[in-house]
Amino acid sequence: MVAAPLKLLLGLENEGFSFVDVGHSYQPKARKNSKTLYCDSLYRFCFWDFWTPLLNQYCVQFKRMKIAVEGCMHGDLDKVYDTIKYIENTRNIKIDLLLCCGDFQAVRNEKDMDSLNVPPKYREMKSFWKYYSGQEVAPVPTIFIGGNHEASNYLWELYYGGWAAPNIYFLGFAGVVKFGNIRIGGLSGIYNARNYCLGHHERPPYNDNTIRSVYHVREYDVHKLMHLEDPIDIFLSHDWPLGITDFGNWQQLVRYKKHFKDEIQQGTLGSKPAAQLLEKLKPSYWFSAHLHCKFTALVEHEESGRVTKFLALDKCLPGRKFLQIVDIESDPGPYEVQYDEEWLAITRKLNCVFPLTLRRGDFGRTQLDMQDCRQWVKSRMEDRGAKPCEFSQTAPPHKPSDSVSNTTFSGSPRNPQTVSFLELLDLPYVLDNALDSRDTPASLPQKVKPRVYMILGIPFASRV
């Protein structure tokens, strides 16, 4: 632990972070006889340089994992990784992990953009396809969640989580993994009250409605996360927890985001399920994005004495605060993604009420006797190992040389990683089960077919 006087000197009492703020992006600059890249940078170093040796006097017994946190990626993997390399080279440090808080845009090819809820004129291939194809390899292990601008057809293949590309791991629609001894959880999507209690009824190809509802947070996924009991170190969500602005400097926030003021005062800015998870899980850190600005808060959980350090970041643009380096105390390693025993047990136990139609899940009929289930999972992991299945391609990657895309839609393939995950838990594959996906629950308005009568030889329609 850092001594109190030193924390005051470093300014850590105010925001609860030791960090480097980065607003930076590489841009090609036209120069005579030169193709050199320049960086338009704005850095705020809060504890490197002079303070590092002093801090080490208090921390020699610990390994500190350096984690880069990114706001909205929007497909700009090249720019974010270039920024990380720049920080590593100029500060002589090594980043151990990159976390992305949504809008990752894992677009593999032109067809994936049909599942991306972005106006056609703004649809760009960006750079994920290079990492998917193997042309580039992520220079730092990357874990991400989904937001509201995603290639939803691809993420649905990896509903339970998996490698979206080599060294780039998707946490799933909800999930928990371990990286070293750091426990990381996350919830993909954004909150929409109208669709929250529905099941995961959407299937590709999506229509004008389902292309939006597919990324709306569902009660089932939150219900699973609410059963976590072991401590969570880091939690990721795309939208902010409802009421989080009460714990930070919201007055400063509304100076440059004036349209937030009414929502803050009315208590409507943020996600209600995320607030419930924050209250239940009490993670040490909570990272978010979505609102394209930086905001910090410190949540003190009175009943337990635990504290959550909240940080929201911007999107990847020059001069914007989209990346931050956070030091977290950890074991020496090895640093690799591994399955989490408790999360696997919850997933196995609640899979029987996984709602795959419009109908709400019947969660009340499942009793969670987790001890037996965890023991079963532990035994399986001892036999198979805790590492996720290796990455494999399920669609052809984009080819810049092709003037016209040859990619055709072939439904939603069974990703071998998902198949392997379900085999580990001895569960059936149900993600392509669409037989009842158009069912209409009794609670929703029913479409009534009109009866047609003949009155004086003239057709007359009447609804009954």
CSV table of C-alpha atoms in Angstrom, one decimal:
chain,number,residue,atom,x,y,z
A,1,MET,CA,0.0,0.0,0.0
A,2,VAL,CA,1.1,3.6,-0.7
A,3,ALA,CA,1.7,5.7,2.5
A,4,ALA,CA,-0.9,8.5,3.0
A,5,PRO,CA,1.6,11.4,2.7
A,6,LEU,CA,3.0,10.0,-0.5
A,7,LYS,CA,-0.5,9.6,-1.9
A,8,LEU,CA,-1.2,13.3,-1.2
A,9,LEU,CA,2.0,14.3,-2.9
A,10,LEU,CA,1.0,12.2,-6.0
A,11,GLY,CA,-2.5,13.6,-6.0
A,12,LEU,CA,-4.0,10.2,-5.7
A,13,GLU,CA,-6.5,11.1,-3.0
A,14,ASN,CA,-8.7,13.1,-5.4
A,15,GLU,CA,-9.2,10.7,-8.2
A,16,GLY,CA,-7.9,7.4,-6.8
A,17,PHE,CA,-5.7,6.7,-9.8
A,18,SER,CA,-2.0,6.6,-10.6
A,19,PHE,CA,-2.1,7.2,-14.3
A,20,VAL,CA,-1.0,8.7,-17.5
A,21,ASP,CA,-3.7,10.5,-19.4
A,22,VAL,CA,-3.3,10.3,-23.2
A,23,GLY,CA,-5.1,12.2,-25.9
A,24,HIS,CA,-3.1,11.1,-28.9
A,25,SER,CA,-3.4,9.7,-32.4
A,26,TYR,CA,-0.9,9.1,-35.1
A,27,GLN,CA,-1.6,11.0,-38.3
A,28,PRO,CA,0.4,10.9,-41.6
A,29,LYS,CA,1.9,14.3,-42.3
A,30,ALA,CA,2.8,15.2,-45.8
A,31,ARG,CA,6.4,16.4,-45.9
A,32,LYS,CA,8.8,16.7,-48.8
A,33,ASN,CA,10.7,13.4,-49.4
A,34,SER,CA,9.3,12.1,-46.1
A,35,LYS,CA,6.6,9.7,-45.0
A,36,THR,CA,7.4,10.2,-41.3
A,37,LEU,CA,4.5,9.9,-38.9
A,38,TYR,CA,4.1,12.6,-36.3
A,39,CYS,CA,2.0,12.6,-33.1
A,40,ASP,CA,-0.2,15.4,-32.0
A,41,SER,CA,-0.1,14.7,-28.3
A,42,LEU,CA,-1.3,16.0,-24.9
A,43,TYR,CA,0.0,14.1,-21.9
A,44,ARG,CA,-0.5,14.5,-18.2
A,45,PHE,CA,1.9,12.4,-16.3
A,46,CYS,CA,0.7,12.0,-12.7
A,47,PHE,CA,3.3,9.7,-11.2
A,48,TRP,CA,6.1,8.7,-13.6
A,49,ASP,CA,9.5,10.4,-13.6
A,50,PHE,CA,10.6,11.8,-10.3
A,51,TRP,CA,8.0,10.0,-8.2
A,52,THR,CA,8.6,6.4,-9.5
A,53,PRO,CA,11.7,5.6,-7.4
A,54,LEU,CA,10.1,7.0,-4.3
A,55,LEU,CA,7.0,5.0,-4.9
A,56,ASN,CA,9.0,1.9,-5.4
A,57,GLN,CA,10.3,2.2,-1.8
A,58,TYR,CA,6.7,1.5,-0.7
A,59,CYS,CA,5.9,-1.2,-3.3
A,60,VAL,CA,8.9,-3.4,-3.7
A,61,GLN,CA,7.1,-6.4,-2.3
A,62,PHE,CA,4.4,-6.2,-5.0
A,63,LYS,CA,4.3,-6.5,-8.8
A,64,ARG,CA,2.2,-3.8,-10.4
A,65,MET,CA,0.4,-4.7,-13.5
A,66,LYS,CA,0.2,-1.9,-16.0
A,67,ILE,CA,-3.2,-1.8,-17.7
A,68,ALA,CA,-4.1,0.5,-20.5
A,69,VAL,CA,-7.9,1.4,-20.5
A,70,GLU,CA,-9.5,2.6,-23.8
A,71,GLY,CA,-12.8,4.2,-24.2
A,72,CYS,CA,-14.6,3.6,-27.5
A,73,MET,CA,-12.4,1.9,-30.0
A,74,HIS,CA,-14.6,2.4,-33.1
A,75,GLY,CA,-12.4,0.1,-35.1
A,76,ASP,CA,-9.2,2.2,-34.7
A,77,LEU,CA,-7.0,-0.6,-33.4
A,78,ASP,CA,-3.9,0.6,-35.3
A,79,LYS,CA,-4.1,4.0,-33.7
A,80,VAL,CA,-4.6,2.7,-30.2
A,81,TYR,CA,-1.8,0.2,-30.5
A,82,ASP,CA,0.5,2.8,-32.0
A,83,THR,CA,-0.3,5.0,-29.0
A,84,ILE,CA,0.6,2.2,-26.6
A,85,LYS,CA,3.9,1.6,-28.4
A,86,TYR,CA,4.7,5.3,-28.2
A,87,ILE,CA,4.1,5.4,-24.4
A,88,GLU,CA,6.2,2.2,-23.9
A,89,ASN,CA,9.1,3.6,-25.9
A,90,THR,CA,9.1,7.1,-24.5
A,91,ARG,CA,8.5,6.1,-20.9
A,92,ASN,CA,10.5,2.8,-21.0
A,93,ILE,CA,7.6,0.8,-19.6
A,94,LYS,CA,5.7,-2.4,-20.6
A,95,ILE,CA,1.9,-2.4,-20.9
A,96,ASP,CA,0.6,-5.8,-19.7
A,97,LEU,CA,-3.0,-5.6,-20.8
A,98,LEU,CA,-5.4,-3.4,-22.9
A,99,LEU,CA,-9.1,-3.1,-21.8
A,100,CYS,CA,-11.6,-1.7,-24.2
A,101,CYS,CA,-15.0,-0.5,-23.0
A,102,GLY,CA,-17.1,-1.1,-26.1
A,103,ASP,CA,-17.9,0.0,-29.6
A,104,PHE,CA,-14.9,-2.1,-30.5
A,105,GLN,CA,-16.3,-2.8,-34.1
A,106,ALA,CA,-14.8,-6.2,-34.8
A,107,VAL,CA,-15.7,-6.0,-38.5
A,108,ARG,CA,-14.1,-8.8,-40.4
A,109,ASN,CA,-15.4,-8.1,-43.9
A,110,GLU,CA,-17.9,-6.1,-45.9
A,111,LYS,CA,-20.8,-8.3,-45.0
A,112,ASP,CA,-20.2,-7.8,-41.3
A,113,MET,CA,-21.0,-4.1,-41.8
A,114,ASP,CA,-24.6,-5.1,-42.5
A,115,SER,CA,-24.9,-6.0,-38.8
A,116,LEU,CA,-23.3,-2.7,-37.7
A,117,ASN,CA,-25.8,-0.1,-36.6
A,118,VAL,CA,-24.1,2.8,-38.2
A,119,PRO,CA,-25.5,5.0,-41.0
A,120,PRO,CA,-24.2,3.7,-44.3
A,121,LYS,CA,-22.2,6.8,-45.1
A,122,TYR,CA,-20.2,6.3,-41.8
A,123,ARG,CA,-19.5,2.7,-42.3
A,124,GLU,CA,-15.7,2.1,-42.7
A,125,MET,CA,-13.7,-1.1,-42.7
A,126,LYS,CA,-11.2,0.4,-40.2
A,127,SER,CA,-8.4,-1.9,-39.1
A,128,PHE,CA,-9.8,-4.9,-37.1
A,129,TRP,CA,-9.7,-7.1,-40.2
A,130,LYS,CA,-5.9,-7.0,-40.3
A,131,TYR,CA,-5.8,-8.6,-36.8
A,132,TYR,CA,-8.5,-11.1,-37.7
A,133,SER,CA,-6.7,-12.2,-40.9
A,134,GLY,CA,-3.4,-12.5,-39.2
A,135,GLN,CA,-1.8,-9.7,-41.2
A,136,GLU,CA,-1.2,-7.9,-37.9
A,137,VAL,CA,-1.0,-9.3,-34.3
A,138,ALA,CA,-2.1,-7.3,-31.3
A,139,PRO,CA,1.1,-6.2,-29.6
A,140,VAL,CA,-0.5,-6.4,-26.1
A,141,PRO,CA,-3.2,-8.8,-24.8
A,142,THR,CA,-6.6,-7.1,-25.3
A,143,ILE,CA,-9.9,-7.8,-23.6
A,144,PHE,CA,-13.1,-6.0,-24.8
A,145,ILE,CA,-16.8,-5.8,-24.3
A,146,GLY,CA,-19.5,-4.8,-26.8
A,147,GLY,CA,-21.2,-1.5,-27.1
A,148,ASN,CA,-24.0,-0.2,-29.4
A,149,HIS,CA,-21.9,0.0,-32.6
A,150,GLU,CA,-20.7,-3.6,-33.2
A,151,ALA,CA,-20.6,-6.3,-35.8
A,152,SER,CA,-23.4,-8.1,-33.8
A,153,ASN,CA,-23.5,-11.1,-36.1
A,154,TYR,CA,-19.8,-11.9,-35.1
A,155,LEU,CA,-20.2,-11.2,-31.4
A,156,TRP,CA,-23.3,-13.5,-31.3
A,157,GLU,CA,-21.1,-16.4,-32.4
A,158,LEU,CA,-19.0,-15.6,-29.3
A,159,TYR,CA,-22.0,-15.0,-26.9
A,160,TYR,CA,-20.2,-16.8,-24.1
A,161,GLY,CA,-16.8,-15.1,-24.9
A,162,GLY,CA,-13.8,-16.1,-26.9
A,163,TRP,CA,-11.0,-14.9,-29.1
A,164,ALA,CA,-12.2,-12.4,-31.7
A,165,ALA,CA,-8.7,-12.4,-33.2
A,166,PRO,CA,-5.4,-13.7,-32.0
A,167,ASN,CA,-4.5,-12.0,-28.6
A,168,ILE,CA,-7.9,-10.1,-28.7
A,169,TYR,CA,-10.5,-11.6,-26.3
A,170,PHE,CA,-14.2,-10.8,-26.2
A,171,LEU,CA,-15.8,-11.1,-22.8
A,172,GLY,CA,-19.1,-12.2,-24.2
A,173,PHE,CA,-22.5,-10.6,-23.7
A,174,ALA,CA,-21.6,-11.0,-20.0
A,175,GLY,CA,-18.6,-12.6,-18.6
A,176,VAL,CA,-15.8,-13.0,-16.1
A,177,VAL,CA,-12.2,-14.1,-16.8
A,178,LYS,CA,-8.9,-14.0,-15.0
A,179,PHE,CA,-5.8,-12.3,-16.3
A,180,GLY,CA,-3.0,-13.4,-14.0
A,181,ASN,CA,-4.7,-13.1,-10.6
A,182,ILE,CA,-6.7,-10.1,-11.7
A,183,ARG,CA,-10.4,-10.9,-12.0
A,184,ILE,CA,-12.2,-9.0,-14.8
A,185,GLY,CA,-15.9,-8.9,-15.4
A,186,GLY,CA,-18.0,-7.2,-18.0
A,187,LEU,CA,-21.4,-6.5,-19.4
A,188,SER,CA,-21.8,-5.7,-23.1
A,189,GLY,CA,-24.4,-3.5,-24.8
A,190,ILE,CA,-26.4,-0.5,-23.5
A,191,TYR,CA,-29.5,-0.4,-21.4
A,192,ASN,CA,-33.0,0.0,-23.0
A,193,ALA,CA,-35.9,-0.4,-20.6
A,194,ARG,CA,-38.2,-1.6,-23.4
A,195,ASN,CA,-36.1,-4.6,-24.3
A,196,TYR,CA,-34.5,-5.3,-21.0
A,197,CYS,CA,-36.8,-8.1,-19.9
A,198,LEU,CA,-37.0,-9.8,-23.3
A,199,GLY,CA,-35.0,-12.9,-24.3
A,200,HIS,CA,-32.2,-12.9,-26.9
A,201,HIS,CA,-34.6,-13.4,-29.8
A,202,GLU,CA,-32.5,-11.6,-32.5
A,203,ARG,CA,-30.8,-13.7,-35.2
A,204,PRO,CA,-28.8,-12.6,-38.2
A,205,PRO,CA,-29.5,-11.3,-40.8
A,206,TYR,CA,-31.0,-8.4,-38.7
A,207,ASN,CA,-33.8,-6.1,-39.7
A,208,ASP,CA,-34.2,-2.4,-38.9
A,209,ASN,CA,-35.5,-3.3,-35.4
A,210,THR,CA,-33.3,-6.2,-34.4
A,211,ILE,CA,-30.1,-4.5,-35.6
A,212,ARG,CA,-30.7,-2.2,-32.6
A,213,SER,CA,-32.3,-4.4,-30.0
A,214,VAL,CA,-29.5,-7.1,-30.3
A,215,TYR,CA,-27.1,-4.9,-28.4
A,216,HIS,CA,-29.6,-4.0,-25.6
A,217,VAL,CA,-28.7,-5.4,-22.2
A,218,ARG,CA,-30.9,-8.3,-21.1
A,219,GLU,CA,-32.1,-9.2,-17.6
A,220,TYR,CA,-30.8,-12.7,-18.0
A,221,ASP,CA,-27.1,-11.6,-18.4
A,222,VAL,CA,-27.4,-9.2,-15.5
A,223,HIS,CA,-29.1,-12.0,-13.4
A,224,LYS,CA,-26.1,-14.2,-14.0
A,225,LEU,CA,-23.6,-11.5,-12.9
A,226,MET,CA,-25.7,-10.7,-9.8
A,227,HIS,CA,-24.9,-14.2,-8.5
A,228,LEU,CA,-21.2,-13.5,-8.3
A,229,GLU,CA,-19.9,-13.7,-4.8
A,230,ASP,CA,-16.1,-13.8,-5.1
A,231,PRO,CA,-14.4,-10.3,-5.3
A,232,ILE,CA,-14.2,-8.6,-8.7
A,233,ASP,CA,-11.1,-6.5,-9.3
A,234,ILE,CA,-12.2,-4.8,-12.6
A,235,PHE,CA,-15.6,-4.4,-14.2
A,236,LEU,CA,-16.3,-3.1,-17.7
A,237,SER,CA,-19.6,-1.6,-19.0
A,238,HIS,CA,-20.3,0.5,-22.1
A,239,ASP,CA,-22.8,2.9,-20.6
A,240,TRP,CA,-22.3,4.4,-17.2
A,241,PRO,CA,-24.0,3.1,-14.0
A,242,LEU,CA,-27.1,5.2,-13.2
A,243,GLY,CA,-26.2,7.9,-10.5
A,244,ILE,CA,-22.4,7.6,-10.9
A,245,THR,CA,-22.2,11.4,-11.4
A,246,ASP,CA,-23.3,11.9,-7.8
A,247,PHE,CA,-19.8,10.6,-6.8
A,248,GLY,CA,-17.7,12.8,-9.0
A,249,ASN,CA,-17.4,16.4,-10.2
A,250,TRP,CA,-20.6,16.6,-12.3
A,251,GLN,CA,-20.5,20.4,-12.3
A,252,GLN,CA,-17.3,20.3,-14.2
A,253,LEU,CA,-18.7,17.6,-16.5
A,254,VAL,CA,-21.7,19.7,-17.6
A,255,ARG,CA,-19.4,22.6,-18.5
A,256,TYR,CA,-18.4,20.8,-21.6
A,257,LYS,CA,-21.3,18.4,-21.9
A,258,LYS,CA,-24.1,20.9,-21.3
A,259,HIS,CA,-26.8,18.5,-22.5
A,260,PHE,CA,-26.1,16.1,-19.6
A,261,LYS,CA,-27.4,18.6,-17.1
A,262,ASP,CA,-31.1,17.8,-17.3
A,263,GLU,CA,-30.5,14.0,-17.3
A,264,ILE,CA,-28.2,14.3,-14.2
A,265,GLN,CA,-30.7,16.4,-12.3
A,266,GLN,CA,-33.6,14.1,-13.3
A,267,GLY,CA,-31.6,11.0,-12.3
A,268,THR,CA,-31.8,9.4,-15.7
A,269,LEU,CA,-28.2,9.5,-17.0
A,270,GLY,CA,-26.8,6.0,-17.1
A,271,SER,CA,-27.9,2.4,-16.8
A,272,LYS,CA,-30.0,1.1,-13.9
A,273,PRO,CA,-28.8,-2.5,-14.2
A,274,ALA,CA,-25.2,-1.3,-14.2
A,275,ALA,CA,-26.0,0.6,-11.0
A,276,GLN,CA,-27.4,-2.6,-9.5
A,277,LEU,CA,-24.3,-4.5,-10.4
A,278,LEU,CA,-22.1,-1.8,-9.0
A,279,GLU,CA,-23.9,-1.9,-5.7
A,280,LYS,CA,-23.8,-5.7,-5.6
A,281,LEU,CA,-20.3,-6.5,-6.9
A,282,LYS,CA,-18.4,-3.5,-5.5
A,283,PRO,CA,-15.4,-4.0,-7.8
A,284,SER,CA,-12.1,-2.1,-7.1
A,285,TYR,CA,-12.3,-0.5,-10.5
A,286,TRP,CA,-15.1,0.2,-12.9
A,287,PHE,CA,-14.4,1.4,-16.5
A,288,SER,CA,-16.9,2.7,-19.0
A,289,ALA,CA,-17.2,4.7,-22.3
A,290,HIS,CA,-20.2,5.5,-24.5
A,291,LEU,CA,-20.6,9.2,-23.6
A,292,HIS,CA,-17.4,10.3,-25.3
A,293,CYS,CA,-15.8,12.2,-22.4
A,294,LYS,CA,-13.6,11.6,-19.4
A,295,PHE,CA,-15.2,11.4,-16.0
A,296,THR,CA,-13.9,10.0,-12.7
A,297,ALA,CA,-15.7,9.2,-9.5
A,298,LEU,CA,-15.0,7.5,-6.2
A,299,VAL,CA,-17.8,5.3,-4.8
A,300,GLU,CA,-17.6,4.4,-1.1
A,301,HIS,CA,-19.7,1.4,-0.2
A,302,GLU,CA,-20.7,2.2,3.3
A,303,GLU,CA,-21.8,-1.2,4.5
A,304,SER,CA,-18.6,-2.9,3.5
A,305,GLY,CA,-16.0,-0.2,3.6
A,306,ARG,CA,-14.9,-1.1,0.0
A,307,VAL,CA,-14.3,1.6,-2.6
A,308,THR,CA,-14.8,1.6,-6.4
A,309,LYS,CA,-12.7,3.8,-8.5
A,310,PHE,CA,-14.8,4.8,-11.6
A,311,LEU,CA,-13.3,6.0,-14.8
A,312,ALA,CA,-15.0,6.8,-18.1
A,313,LEU,CA,-13.0,7.7,-21.2
A,314,ASP,CA,-13.5,9.3,-24.6
A,315,LYS,CA,-13.3,7.8,-28.1
A,316,CYS,CA,-10.0,7.5,-30.1
A,317,LEU,CA,-9.4,10.9,-31.6
A,318,PRO,CA,-6.4,13.3,-31.6
A,319,GLY,CA,-6.4,15.5,-28.5
A,320,ARG,CA,-9.1,13.5,-26.7
A,321,LYS,CA,-8.7,11.7,-23.4
A,322,PHE,CA,-9.3,8.2,-24.7
A,323,LEU,CA,-6.5,6.2,-23.1
A,324,GLN,CA,-5.3,5.9,-19.5
A,325,ILE,CA,-2.7,3.7,-17.9
A,326,VAL,CA,-3.6,2.3,-14.5
A,327,ASP,CA,-1.3,0.4,-12.1
A,328,ILE,CA,-2.9,-2.5,-10.2
A,329,GLU,CA,-1.2,-4.6,-7.6
A,330,SER,CA,-0.9,-8.2,-8.8
A,331,ASP,CA,1.1,-11.4,-8.6
A,332,PRO,CA,4.1,-11.7,-11.0
A,333,GLY,CA,2.2,-13.8,-13.5
A,334,PRO,CA,2.0,-15.5,-15.9
A,335,TYR,CA,-0.3,-13.0,-17.5
A,336,GLU,CA,-2.7,-14.9,-19.7
A,337,VAL,CA,-6.5,-15.1,-20.1
A,338,GLN,CA,-8.1,-18.0,-18.2
A,339,TYR,CA,-11.6,-19.1,-17.5
A,340,ASP,CA,-13.1,-18.2,-14.1
A,341,GLU,CA,-14.4,-21.1,-12.1
A,342,GLU,CA,-17.3,-19.3,-10.4
A,343,TRP,CA,-18.5,-17.8,-13.6
A,344,LEU,CA,-18.4,-21.2,-15.4
A,345,ALA,CA,-20.5,-22.7,-12.6
A,346,ILE,CA,-23.1,-19.9,-12.8
A,347,THR,CA,-23.2,-20.2,-16.6
A,348,ARG,CA,-23.8,-24.0,-16.4
A,349,LYS,CA,-26.4,-23.7,-13.6
A,350,LEU,CA,-28.5,-21.0,-15.4
A,351,ASN,CA,-28.2,-22.2,-18.9
A,352,CYS,CA,-31.5,-24.1,-18.5
A,353,VAL,CA,-33.4,-20.8,-18.3
A,354,PHE,CA,-31.4,-19.1,-21.2
A,355,PRO,CA,-34.3,-17.1,-22.9
A,356,LEU,CA,-33.8,-17.4,-26.7
A,357,THR,CA,-37.2,-15.9,-27.8
A,358,LEU,CA,-39.1,-12.7,-27.0
A,359,ARG,CA,-40.3,-14.4,-23.8
A,360,ARG,CA,-38.8,-13.4,-20.5
A,361,GLY,CA,-36.7,-16.0,-18.7
A,362,ASP,CA,-38.2,-17.9,-15.9
A,363,PHE,CA,-35.4,-17.4,-13.4
A,364,GLY,CA,-37.4,-18.3,-10.3
A,365,ARG,CA,-37.5,-22.1,-10.9
A,366,THR,CA,-33.7,-22.5,-10.7
A,367,GLN,CA,-32.1,-23.1,-7.4
A,368,LEU,CA,-28.4,-22.1,-7.3
A,369,ASP,CA,-26.7,-24.8,-5.2
A,370,MET,CA,-23.3,-23.5,-6.3
A,371,GLN,CA,-21.1,-25.7,-4.2
A,372,ASP,CA,-21.7,-28.9,-6.1
A,373,CYS,CA,-21.6,-27.1,-9.4
A,374,ARG,CA,-18.3,-25.4,-8.7
A,375,GLN,CA,-16.8,-28.7,-7.6
A,376,TRP,CA,-18.0,-30.2,-10.9
A,377,VAL,CA,-16.5,-27.3,-12.9
A,378,LYS,CA,-13.2,-27.5,-11.0
A,379,SER,CA,-12.9,-31.1,-11.8
A,380,ARG,CA,-13.5,-30.4,-15.5
A,381,MET,CA,-11.0,-27.6,-15.5
A,382,GLU,CA,-8.4,-29.8,-13.9
A,383,ASP,CA,-8.8,-32.3,-16.7
A,384,ARG,CA,-9.0,-29.8,-19.6
A,385,GLY,CA,-7.1,-26.8,-18.3
A,386,ALA,CA,-8.3,-23.2,-17.7
A,387,LYS,CA,-7.3,-21.6,-21.0
A,388,PRO,CA,-9.9,-20.8,-23.6
A,389,CYS,CA,-10.0,-22.6,-26.9
A,390,GLU,CA,-7.7,-21.2,-29.6
A,391,PHE,CA,-8.9,-18.7,-32.1
A,392,SER,CA,-10.3,-19.9,-35.4
A,393,GLN,CA,-11.7,-18.0,-38.4
A,394,THR,CA,-15.4,-18.5,-39.3
A,395,ALA,CA,-15.6,-15.9,-42.1
A,396,PRO,CA,-13.3,-14.8,-44.9
A,397,PRO,CA,-11.4,-11.6,-43.9
A,398,HIS,CA,-11.6,-8.4,-46.0
A,399,LYS,CA,-9.2,-8.2,-49.0
A,400,PRO,CA,-8.3,-4.6,-50.0
A,401,SER,CA,-7.3,-5.9,-53.4
A,402,ASP,CA,-10.9,-7.0,-54.2
A,403,SER,CA,-12.8,-4.2,-55.8
A,404,VAL,CA,-16.1,-6.0,-55.2
A,405,SER,CA,-16.8,-8.1,-52.1
A,406,ASN,CA,-17.3,-11.8,-52.8
A,407,THR,CA,-18.6,-12.4,-49.2
A,408,THR,CA,-22.0,-13.9,-49.0
A,409,PHE,CA,-24.2,-14.4,-46.0
A,410,SER,CA,-24.3,-18.0,-44.7
A,411,GLY,CA,-26.2,-17.6,-41.5
A,412,SER,CA,-24.6,-17.6,-38.1
A,413,PRO,CA,-21.9,-20.3,-38.1
A,414,ARG,CA,-21.1,-22.4,-35.0
A,415,ASN,CA,-17.9,-20.9,-33.8
A,416,PRO,CA,-15.5,-23.8,-32.7
A,417,GLN,CA,-14.6,-21.8,-29.6
A,418,THR,CA,-18.2,-21.7,-28.5
A,419,VAL,CA,-18.7,-25.4,-29.3
A,420,SER,CA,-15.6,-26.2,-27.2
A,421,PHE,CA,-16.8,-24.0,-24.3
A,422,LEU,CA,-20.2,-25.7,-24.2
A,423,GLU,CA,-18.5,-29.1,-24.4
A,424,LEU,CA,-16.4,-28.2,-21.4
A,425,LEU,CA,-19.6,-27.4,-19.4
A,426,ASP,CA,-21.6,-30.3,-21.0
A,427,LEU,CA,-24.2,-27.9,-22.4
A,428,PRO,CA,-26.1,-28.0,-25.7
A,429,TYR,CA,-25.5,-25.5,-28.4
A,430,VAL,CA,-28.6,-23.4,-28.7
A,431,LEU,CA,-27.5,-20.1,-30.3
A,432,ASP,CA,-28.8,-21.0,-33.7
A,433,ASN,CA,-32.1,-22.2,-32.3
A,434,ALA,CA,-34.6,-19.8,-34.1
A,435,LEU,CA,-37.7,-22.0,-34.2
A,436,ASP,CA,-39.5,-19.9,-31.7
A,437,SER,CA,-37.6,-16.6,-32.1
A,438,ARG,CA,-40.7,-14.9,-33.5
A,439,ASP,CA,-43.0,-15.9,-30.7
A,440,THR,CA,-45.1,-13.0,-29.3
A,441,PRO,CA,-45.6,-13.1,-25.5
A,442,ALA,CA,-49.0,-12.4,-24.1
A,443,SER,CA,-47.8,-9.2,-22.5
A,444,LEU,CA,-47.2,-7.6,-25.9
A,445,PRO,CA,-49.9,-6.3,-28.2
A,446,GLN,CA,-51.2,-9.1,-30.5
A,447,LYS,CA,-51.6,-8.5,-34.2
A,448,VAL,CA,-55.2,-9.5,-35.0
A,449,LYS,CA,-56.1,-10.7,-38.4
A,450,PRO,CA,-59.3,-8.9,-39.7
A,451,ARG,CA,-62.3,-10.9,-40.6
A,452,VAL,CA,-63.9,-9.9,-43.9
A,453,TYR,CA,-67.7,-9.8,-44.3
A,454,MET,CA,-69.8,-9.0,-47.4
A,455,ILE,CA,-72.3,-6.3,-46.9
A,456,LEU,CA,-74.5,-5.5,-49.9
A,457,GLY,CA,-71.8,-7.1,-52.0
A,458,ILE,CA,-69.0,-4.8,-50.7
A,459,PRO,CA,-66.1,-6.3,-48.6
A,460,PHE,CA,-66.0,-4.9,-45.1
A,461,ALA,CA,-63.1,-5.6,-42.7
A,462,SER,CA,-63.7,-5.9,-39.0
A,463,ARG,CA,-61.2,-6.5,-36.2
A,464,VAL,CA,-62.2,-8.8,-33.4
